[in-house]
PDB file of C-alpha atoms in Angstrom:
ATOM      1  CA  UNK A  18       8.768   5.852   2.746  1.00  0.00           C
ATOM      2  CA  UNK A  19      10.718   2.590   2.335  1.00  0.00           C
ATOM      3  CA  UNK A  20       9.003   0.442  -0.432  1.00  0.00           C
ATOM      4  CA  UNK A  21       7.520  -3.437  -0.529  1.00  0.00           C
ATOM      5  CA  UNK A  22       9.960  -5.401   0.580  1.00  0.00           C
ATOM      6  CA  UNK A  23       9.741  -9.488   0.206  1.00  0.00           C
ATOM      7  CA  UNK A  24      11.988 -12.022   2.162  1.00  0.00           C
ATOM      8  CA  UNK A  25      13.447 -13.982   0.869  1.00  0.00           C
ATOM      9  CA  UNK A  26      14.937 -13.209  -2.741  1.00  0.00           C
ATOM     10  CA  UNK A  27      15.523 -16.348  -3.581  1.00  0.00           C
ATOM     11  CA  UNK A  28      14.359 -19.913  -2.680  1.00  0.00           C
ATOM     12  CA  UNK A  29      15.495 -23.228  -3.947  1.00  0.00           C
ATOM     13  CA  UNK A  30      12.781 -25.992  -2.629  1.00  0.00           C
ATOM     14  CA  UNK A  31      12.143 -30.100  -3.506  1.00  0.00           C
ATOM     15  CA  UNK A  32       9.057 -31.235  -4.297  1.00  0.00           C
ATOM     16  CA  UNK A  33       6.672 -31.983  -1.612  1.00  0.00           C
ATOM     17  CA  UNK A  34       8.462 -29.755   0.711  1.00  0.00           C
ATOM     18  CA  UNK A  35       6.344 -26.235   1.905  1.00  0.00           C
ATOM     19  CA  UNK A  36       7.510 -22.731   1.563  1.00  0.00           C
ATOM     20  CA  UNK A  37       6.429 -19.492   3.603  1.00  0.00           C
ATOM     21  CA  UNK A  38       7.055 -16.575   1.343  1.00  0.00           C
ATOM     22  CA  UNK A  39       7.145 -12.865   3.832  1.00  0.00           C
ATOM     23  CA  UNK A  40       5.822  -9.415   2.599  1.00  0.00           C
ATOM     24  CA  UNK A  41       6.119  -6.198   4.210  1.00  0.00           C
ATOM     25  CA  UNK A  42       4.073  -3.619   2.929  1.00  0.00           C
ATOM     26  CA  UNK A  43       4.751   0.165   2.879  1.00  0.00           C
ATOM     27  CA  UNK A  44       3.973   1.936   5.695  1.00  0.00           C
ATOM     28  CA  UNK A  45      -0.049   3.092   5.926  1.00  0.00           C
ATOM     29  CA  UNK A  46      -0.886   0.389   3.222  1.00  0.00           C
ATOM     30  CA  UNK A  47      -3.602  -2.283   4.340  1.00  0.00           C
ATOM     31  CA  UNK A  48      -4.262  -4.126   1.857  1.00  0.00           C
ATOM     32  CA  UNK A  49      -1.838  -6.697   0.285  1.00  0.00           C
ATOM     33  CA  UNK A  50      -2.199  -8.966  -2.676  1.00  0.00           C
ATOM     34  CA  UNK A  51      -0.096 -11.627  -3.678  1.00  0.00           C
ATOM     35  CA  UNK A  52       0.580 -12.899  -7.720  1.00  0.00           C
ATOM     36  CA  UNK A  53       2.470 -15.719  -8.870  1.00  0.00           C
ATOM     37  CA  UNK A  54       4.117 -15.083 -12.381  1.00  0.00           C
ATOM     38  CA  UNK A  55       5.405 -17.842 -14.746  1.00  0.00           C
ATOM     39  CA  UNK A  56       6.737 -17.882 -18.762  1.00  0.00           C
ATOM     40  CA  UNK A  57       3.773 -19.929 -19.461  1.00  0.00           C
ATOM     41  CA  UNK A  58       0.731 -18.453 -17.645  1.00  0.00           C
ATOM     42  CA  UNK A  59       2.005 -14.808 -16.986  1.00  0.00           C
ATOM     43  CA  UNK A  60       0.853 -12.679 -13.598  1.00  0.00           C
ATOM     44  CA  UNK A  61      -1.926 -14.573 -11.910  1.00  0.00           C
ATOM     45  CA  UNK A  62      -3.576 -13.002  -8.932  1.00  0.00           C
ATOM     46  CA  UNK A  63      -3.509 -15.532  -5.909  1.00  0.00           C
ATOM     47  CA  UNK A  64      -5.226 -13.153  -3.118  1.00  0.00           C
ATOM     48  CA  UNK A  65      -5.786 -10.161  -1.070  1.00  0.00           C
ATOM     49  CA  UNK A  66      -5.747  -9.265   2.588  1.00  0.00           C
ATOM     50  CA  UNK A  67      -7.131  -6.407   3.925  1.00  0.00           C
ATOM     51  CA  UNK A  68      -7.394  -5.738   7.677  1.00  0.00           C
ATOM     52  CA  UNK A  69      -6.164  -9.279   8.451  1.00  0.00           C
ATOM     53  CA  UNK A  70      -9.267 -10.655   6.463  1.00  0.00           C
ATOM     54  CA  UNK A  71      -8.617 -12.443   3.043  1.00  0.00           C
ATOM     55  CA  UNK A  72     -10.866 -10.588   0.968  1.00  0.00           C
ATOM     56  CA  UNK A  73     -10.300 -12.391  -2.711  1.00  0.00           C
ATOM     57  CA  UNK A  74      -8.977 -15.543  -3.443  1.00  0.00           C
ATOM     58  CA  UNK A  75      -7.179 -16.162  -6.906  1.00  0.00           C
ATOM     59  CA  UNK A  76      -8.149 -19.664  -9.020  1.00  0.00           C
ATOM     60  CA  UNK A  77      -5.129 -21.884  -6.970  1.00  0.00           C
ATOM     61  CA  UNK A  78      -5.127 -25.185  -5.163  1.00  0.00           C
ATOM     62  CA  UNK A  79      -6.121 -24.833  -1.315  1.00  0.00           C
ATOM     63  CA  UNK A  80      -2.219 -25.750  -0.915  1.00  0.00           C
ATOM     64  CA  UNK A  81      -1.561 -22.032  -1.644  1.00  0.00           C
ATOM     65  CA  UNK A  82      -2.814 -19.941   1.556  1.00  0.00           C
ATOM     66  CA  UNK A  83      -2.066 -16.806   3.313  1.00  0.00           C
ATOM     67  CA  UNK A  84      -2.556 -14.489   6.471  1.00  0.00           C
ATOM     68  CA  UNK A  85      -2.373 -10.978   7.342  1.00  0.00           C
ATOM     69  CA  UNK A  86      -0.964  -9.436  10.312  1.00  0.00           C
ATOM     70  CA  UNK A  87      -2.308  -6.972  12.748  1.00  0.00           C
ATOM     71  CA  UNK A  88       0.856  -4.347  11.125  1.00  0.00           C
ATOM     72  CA  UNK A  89      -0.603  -5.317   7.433  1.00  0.00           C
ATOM     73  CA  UNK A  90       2.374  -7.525   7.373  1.00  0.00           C
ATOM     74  CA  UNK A  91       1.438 -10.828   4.892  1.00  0.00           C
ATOM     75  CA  UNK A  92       2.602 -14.375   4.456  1.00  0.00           C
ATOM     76  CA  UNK A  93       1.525 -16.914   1.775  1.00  0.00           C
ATOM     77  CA  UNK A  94       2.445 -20.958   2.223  1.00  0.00           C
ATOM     78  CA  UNK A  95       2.453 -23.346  -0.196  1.00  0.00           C
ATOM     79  CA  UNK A  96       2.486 -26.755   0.888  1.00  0.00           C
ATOM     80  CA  UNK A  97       3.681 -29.973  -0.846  1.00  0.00           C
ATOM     81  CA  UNK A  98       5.112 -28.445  -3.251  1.00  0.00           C
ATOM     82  CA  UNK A  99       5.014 -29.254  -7.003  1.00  0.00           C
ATOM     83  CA  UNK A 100       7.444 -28.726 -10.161  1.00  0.00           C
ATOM     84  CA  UNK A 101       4.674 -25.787 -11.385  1.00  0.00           C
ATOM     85  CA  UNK A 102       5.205 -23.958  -8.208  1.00  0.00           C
ATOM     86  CA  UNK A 103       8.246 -22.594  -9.743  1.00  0.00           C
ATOM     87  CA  UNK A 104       7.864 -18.896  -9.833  1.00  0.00           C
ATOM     88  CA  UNK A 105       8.318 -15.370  -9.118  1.00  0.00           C
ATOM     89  CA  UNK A 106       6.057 -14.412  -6.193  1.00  0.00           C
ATOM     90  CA  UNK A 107       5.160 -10.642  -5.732  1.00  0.00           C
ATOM     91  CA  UNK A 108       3.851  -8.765  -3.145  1.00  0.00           C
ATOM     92  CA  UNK A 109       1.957  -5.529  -3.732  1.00  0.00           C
ATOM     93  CA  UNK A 110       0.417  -3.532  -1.181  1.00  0.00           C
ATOM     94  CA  UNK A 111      -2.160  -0.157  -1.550  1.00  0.00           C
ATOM     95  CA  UNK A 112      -3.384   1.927   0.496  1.00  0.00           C
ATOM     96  CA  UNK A 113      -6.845   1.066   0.004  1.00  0.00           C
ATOM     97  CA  UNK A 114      -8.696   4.734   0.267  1.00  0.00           C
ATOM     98  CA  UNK A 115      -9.778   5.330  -2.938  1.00  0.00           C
ATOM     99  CA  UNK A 116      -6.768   4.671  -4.333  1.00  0.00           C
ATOM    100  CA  UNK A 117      -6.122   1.679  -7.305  1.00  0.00           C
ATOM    101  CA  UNK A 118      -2.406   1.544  -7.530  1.00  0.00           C
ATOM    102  CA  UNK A 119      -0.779  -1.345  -6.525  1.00  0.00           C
ATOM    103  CA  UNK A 120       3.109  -1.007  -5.005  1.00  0.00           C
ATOM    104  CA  UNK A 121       4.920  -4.144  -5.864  1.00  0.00           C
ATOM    105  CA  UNK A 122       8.151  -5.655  -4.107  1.00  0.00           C
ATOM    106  CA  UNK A 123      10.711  -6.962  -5.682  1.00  0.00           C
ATOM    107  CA  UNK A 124       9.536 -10.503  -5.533  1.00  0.00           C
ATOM    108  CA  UNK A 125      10.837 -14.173  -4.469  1.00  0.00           C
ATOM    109  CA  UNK A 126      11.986 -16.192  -7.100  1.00  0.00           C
ATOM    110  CA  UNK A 127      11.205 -19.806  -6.106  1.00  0.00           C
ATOM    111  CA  UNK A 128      12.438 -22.744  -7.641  1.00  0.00           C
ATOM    112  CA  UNK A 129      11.124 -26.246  -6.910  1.00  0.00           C
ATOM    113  CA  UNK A 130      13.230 -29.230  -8.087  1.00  0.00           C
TER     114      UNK A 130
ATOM    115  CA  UNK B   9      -7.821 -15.875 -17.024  1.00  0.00           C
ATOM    116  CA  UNK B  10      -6.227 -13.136 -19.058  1.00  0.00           C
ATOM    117  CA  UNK B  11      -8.358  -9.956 -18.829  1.00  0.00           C
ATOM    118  CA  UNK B  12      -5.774  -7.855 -21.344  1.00  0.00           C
ATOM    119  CA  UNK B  13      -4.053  -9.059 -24.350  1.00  0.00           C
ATOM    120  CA  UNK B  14      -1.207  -7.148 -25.277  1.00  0.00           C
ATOM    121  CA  UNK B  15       0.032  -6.565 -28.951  1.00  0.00           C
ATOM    122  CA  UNK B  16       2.525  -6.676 -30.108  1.00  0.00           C
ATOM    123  CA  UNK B  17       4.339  -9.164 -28.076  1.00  0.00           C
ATOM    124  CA  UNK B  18       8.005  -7.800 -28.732  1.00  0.00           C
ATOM    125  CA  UNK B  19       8.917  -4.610 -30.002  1.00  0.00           C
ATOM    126  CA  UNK B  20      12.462  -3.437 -30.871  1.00  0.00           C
ATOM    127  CA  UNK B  21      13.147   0.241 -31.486  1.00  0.00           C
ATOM    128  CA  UNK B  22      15.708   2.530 -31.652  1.00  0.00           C
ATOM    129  CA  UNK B  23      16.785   5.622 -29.224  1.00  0.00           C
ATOM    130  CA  UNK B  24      14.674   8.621 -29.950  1.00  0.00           C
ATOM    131  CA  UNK B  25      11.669   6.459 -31.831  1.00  0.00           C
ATOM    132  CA  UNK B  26       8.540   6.425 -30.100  1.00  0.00           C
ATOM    133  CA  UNK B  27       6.842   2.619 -28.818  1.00  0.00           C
ATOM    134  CA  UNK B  28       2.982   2.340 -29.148  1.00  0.00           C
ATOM    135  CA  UNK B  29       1.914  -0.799 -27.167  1.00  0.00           C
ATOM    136  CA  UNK B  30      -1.694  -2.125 -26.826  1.00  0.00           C
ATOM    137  CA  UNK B  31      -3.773  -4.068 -24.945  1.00  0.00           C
ATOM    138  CA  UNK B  32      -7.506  -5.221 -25.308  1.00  0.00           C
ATOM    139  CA  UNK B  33      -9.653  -6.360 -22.684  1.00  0.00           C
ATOM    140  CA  UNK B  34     -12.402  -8.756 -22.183  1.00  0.00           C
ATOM    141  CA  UNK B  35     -15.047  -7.060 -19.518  1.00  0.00           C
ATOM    142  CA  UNK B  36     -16.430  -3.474 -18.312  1.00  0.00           C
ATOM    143  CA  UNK B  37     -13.781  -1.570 -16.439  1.00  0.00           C
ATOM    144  CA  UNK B  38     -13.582   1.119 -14.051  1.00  0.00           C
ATOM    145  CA  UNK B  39     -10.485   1.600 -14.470  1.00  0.00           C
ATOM    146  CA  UNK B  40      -6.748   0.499 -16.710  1.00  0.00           C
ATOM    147  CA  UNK B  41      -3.425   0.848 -15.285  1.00  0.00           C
ATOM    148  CA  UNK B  42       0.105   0.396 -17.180  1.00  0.00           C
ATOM    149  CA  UNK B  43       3.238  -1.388 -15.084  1.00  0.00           C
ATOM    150  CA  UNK B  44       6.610  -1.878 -16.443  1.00  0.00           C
ATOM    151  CA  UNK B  45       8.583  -4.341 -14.851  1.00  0.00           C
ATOM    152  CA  UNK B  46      12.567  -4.693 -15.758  1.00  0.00           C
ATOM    153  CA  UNK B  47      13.897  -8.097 -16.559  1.00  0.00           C
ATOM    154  CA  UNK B  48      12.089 -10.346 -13.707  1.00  0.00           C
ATOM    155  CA  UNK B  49      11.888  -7.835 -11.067  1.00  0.00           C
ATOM    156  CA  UNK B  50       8.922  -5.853  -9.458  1.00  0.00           C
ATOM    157  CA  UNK B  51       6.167  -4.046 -11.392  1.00  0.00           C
ATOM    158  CA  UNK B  52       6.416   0.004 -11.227  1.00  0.00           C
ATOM    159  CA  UNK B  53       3.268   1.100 -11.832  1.00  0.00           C
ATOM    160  CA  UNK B  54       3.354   3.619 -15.049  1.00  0.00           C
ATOM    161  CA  UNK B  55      -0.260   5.164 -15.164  1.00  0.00           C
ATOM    162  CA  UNK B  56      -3.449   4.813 -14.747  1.00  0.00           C
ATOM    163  CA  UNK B  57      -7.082   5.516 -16.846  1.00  0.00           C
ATOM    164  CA  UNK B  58     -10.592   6.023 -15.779  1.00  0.00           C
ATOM    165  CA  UNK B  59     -13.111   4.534 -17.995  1.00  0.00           C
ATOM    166  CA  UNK B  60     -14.359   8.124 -18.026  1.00  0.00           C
ATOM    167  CA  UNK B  61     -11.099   9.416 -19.314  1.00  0.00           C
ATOM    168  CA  UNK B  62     -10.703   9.214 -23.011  1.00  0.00           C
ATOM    169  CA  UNK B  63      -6.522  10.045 -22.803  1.00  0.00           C
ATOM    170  CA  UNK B  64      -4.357  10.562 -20.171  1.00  0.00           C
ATOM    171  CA  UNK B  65      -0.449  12.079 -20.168  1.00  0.00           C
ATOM    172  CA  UNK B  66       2.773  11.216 -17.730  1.00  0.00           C
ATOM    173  CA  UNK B  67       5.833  12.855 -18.657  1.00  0.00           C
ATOM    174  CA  UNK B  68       6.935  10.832 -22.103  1.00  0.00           C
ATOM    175  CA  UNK B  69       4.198   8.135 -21.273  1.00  0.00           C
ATOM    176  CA  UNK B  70       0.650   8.886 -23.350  1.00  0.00           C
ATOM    177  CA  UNK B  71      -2.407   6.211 -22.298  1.00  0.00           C
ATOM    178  CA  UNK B  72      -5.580   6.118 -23.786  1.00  0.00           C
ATOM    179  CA  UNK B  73      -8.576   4.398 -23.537  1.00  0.00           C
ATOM    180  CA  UNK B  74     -11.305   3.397 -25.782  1.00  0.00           C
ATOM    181  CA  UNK B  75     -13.993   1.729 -23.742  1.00  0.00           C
ATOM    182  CA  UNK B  76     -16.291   0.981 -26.989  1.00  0.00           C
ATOM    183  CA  UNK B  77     -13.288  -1.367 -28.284  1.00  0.00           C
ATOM    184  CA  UNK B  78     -12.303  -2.539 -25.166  1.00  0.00           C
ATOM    185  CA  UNK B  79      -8.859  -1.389 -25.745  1.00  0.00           C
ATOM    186  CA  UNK B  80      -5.825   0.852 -24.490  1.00  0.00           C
ATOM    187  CA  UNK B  81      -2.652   1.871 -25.802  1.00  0.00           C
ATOM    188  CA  UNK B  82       0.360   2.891 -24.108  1.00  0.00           C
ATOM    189  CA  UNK B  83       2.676   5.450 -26.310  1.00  0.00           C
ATOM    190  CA  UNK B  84       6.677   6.436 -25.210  1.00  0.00           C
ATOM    191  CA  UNK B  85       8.009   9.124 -27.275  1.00  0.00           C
ATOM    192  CA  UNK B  86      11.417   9.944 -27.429  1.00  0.00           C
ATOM    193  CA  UNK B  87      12.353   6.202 -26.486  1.00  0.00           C
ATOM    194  CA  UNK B  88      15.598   5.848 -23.779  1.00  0.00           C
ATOM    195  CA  UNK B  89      17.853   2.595 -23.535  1.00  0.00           C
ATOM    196  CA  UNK B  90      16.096   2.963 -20.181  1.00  0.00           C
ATOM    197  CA  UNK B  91      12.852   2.154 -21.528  1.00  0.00           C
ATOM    198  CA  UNK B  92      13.963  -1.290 -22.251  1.00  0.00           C
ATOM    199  CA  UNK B  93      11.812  -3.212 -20.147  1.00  0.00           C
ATOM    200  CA  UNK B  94       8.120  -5.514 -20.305  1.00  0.00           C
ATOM    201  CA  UNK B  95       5.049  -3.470 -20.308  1.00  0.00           C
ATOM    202  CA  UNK B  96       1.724  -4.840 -19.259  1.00  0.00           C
ATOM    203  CA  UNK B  97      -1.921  -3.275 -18.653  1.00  0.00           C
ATOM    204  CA  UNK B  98      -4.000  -4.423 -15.754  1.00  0.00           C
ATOM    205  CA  UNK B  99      -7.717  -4.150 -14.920  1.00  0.00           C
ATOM    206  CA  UNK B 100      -9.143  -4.470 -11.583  1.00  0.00           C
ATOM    207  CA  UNK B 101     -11.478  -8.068 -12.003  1.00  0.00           C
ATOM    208  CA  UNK B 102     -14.999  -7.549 -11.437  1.00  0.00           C
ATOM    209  CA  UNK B 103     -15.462 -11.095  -9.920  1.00  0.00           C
ATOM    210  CA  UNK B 104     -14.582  -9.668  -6.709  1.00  0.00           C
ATOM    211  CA  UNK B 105     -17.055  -7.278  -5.780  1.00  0.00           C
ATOM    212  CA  UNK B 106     -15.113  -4.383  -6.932  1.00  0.00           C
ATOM    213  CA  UNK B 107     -12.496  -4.663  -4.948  1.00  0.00           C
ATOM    214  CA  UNK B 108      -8.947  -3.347  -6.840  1.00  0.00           C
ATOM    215  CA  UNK B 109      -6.621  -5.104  -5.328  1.00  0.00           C
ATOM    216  CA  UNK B 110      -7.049  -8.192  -7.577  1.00  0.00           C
ATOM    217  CA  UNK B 111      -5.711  -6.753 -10.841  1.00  0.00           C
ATOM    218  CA  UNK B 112      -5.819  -9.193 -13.917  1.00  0.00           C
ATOM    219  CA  UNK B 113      -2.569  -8.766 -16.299  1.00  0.00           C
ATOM    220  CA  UNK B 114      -2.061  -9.395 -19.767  1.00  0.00           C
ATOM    221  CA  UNK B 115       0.944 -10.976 -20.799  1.00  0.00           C
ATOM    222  CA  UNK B 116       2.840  -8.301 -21.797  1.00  0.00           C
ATOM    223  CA  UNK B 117       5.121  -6.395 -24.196  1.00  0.00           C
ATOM    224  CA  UNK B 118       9.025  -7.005 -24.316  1.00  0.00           C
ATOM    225  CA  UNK B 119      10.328  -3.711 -25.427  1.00  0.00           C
ATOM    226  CA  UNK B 120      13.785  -3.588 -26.194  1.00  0.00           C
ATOM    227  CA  UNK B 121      15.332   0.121 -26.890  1.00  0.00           C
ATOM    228  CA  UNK B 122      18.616  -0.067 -28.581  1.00  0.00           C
ATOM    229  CA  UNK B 123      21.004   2.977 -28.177  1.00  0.00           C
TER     230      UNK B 123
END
């Protein structure tokens, strides 16, 4: 099975701009979380999506957001972006039966000038 | 909020020594997994421990689990160059209605395995 992917790699941004980050999960997985992780704070969770529903939400600013697809595909947005925002964001997807380990992607390293 | 806090923070070893990392955490579990992830990349997930499970084996990788302490260690023998890599433990938060797939991380051990 082909693993996580995330699109794109790499992201250079200016503040106040937005960003759409894109996660593909592996096949059979429905349920995708997304974590931000910084030198300062570490791996934060931000959410999870399961079955197109966001079913946790992470301690961010409503300007981070996300959505689920029908194929378990997942986006997350960040609008007006801010300095802080620089990050690596990574996907993970599982397959939600029972099982607790978490597949992760390589991530998308953003950086926000 | 930082569920696990791993010590030490940086460990250097050398080929063929073994690496004992641990982590303590702050709340009941059901459950501790281990994830290495290799200079800013992905997390591969390493193992994982029922809070029912006193000690668990992979391969090279021993976990275990002492739920009175709140703690876990992660041992390597027979340490590889490979190795070299972050370590972290993860526990699924129980703010969430149980759900797993909102894992809280600690921040880590930098392991650095020198040939």
């Amino acid at each position: 099975k082909a693993g996580v992917t995330q699109t794109p790699r790499y992201l250079i941004k200016t503040r106040g701009q937005q960003v759409t980050l894109s996660c593909s999960p592996i096949s059979g997985h429905r349920s995708v979380s997304w974590y931000q992780q910084t030198p300062g704070q570490g791996l934060q969770f931000l959410f999870e999506y399961f079955s197109e529903t966001q079913r946790n939400k992470g301690n961010f600013p409503g300007r981070f957001s996300g959505r689920q697809f029908s194929n378990s595909r997942s986006e997350m947005n960040v609008s007006t972006l801010e300095l802080g925002d620089s990050a690596l964001y990574l996907c993970a997807s599982r397959h939600d039966r029972g099982s607790y380990e978490q597949y992760f992607g390589p991530g998308t390293r953003l950086t926000v000038t | 909020s930082q569920q696990g806090e791993e010590d030490p923070q940086a460990l250097s070893i050398q080929e063929g020594e073994n690496a004992t990392m641990n982590c303590s955490y702050k709340t009941s579990i059901n459950n501790l997994q281990w994830y290495r992830q290799n200079s800013g990349r992905g997390l591969v997930h390493l193992i994982l421990i029922r809070s029912n499970e006193r000690e668990k084996h992979s391969g090279r990788l021993r976990v275990t689990l002492d739920t009175s302490k709140k703690s876990s260690s992660l041992l390597i023998t027979a340490s590889r160059a490979a190795d070299t890599a972050s370590y972290f433990c993860a526990t699924p938060s129980m703010n969430y209605g149980g759900s797993q797939g909102n894992l809280i991380f600690g921040k880590g051990t930098k392991l650095s395995v020198k040939p």
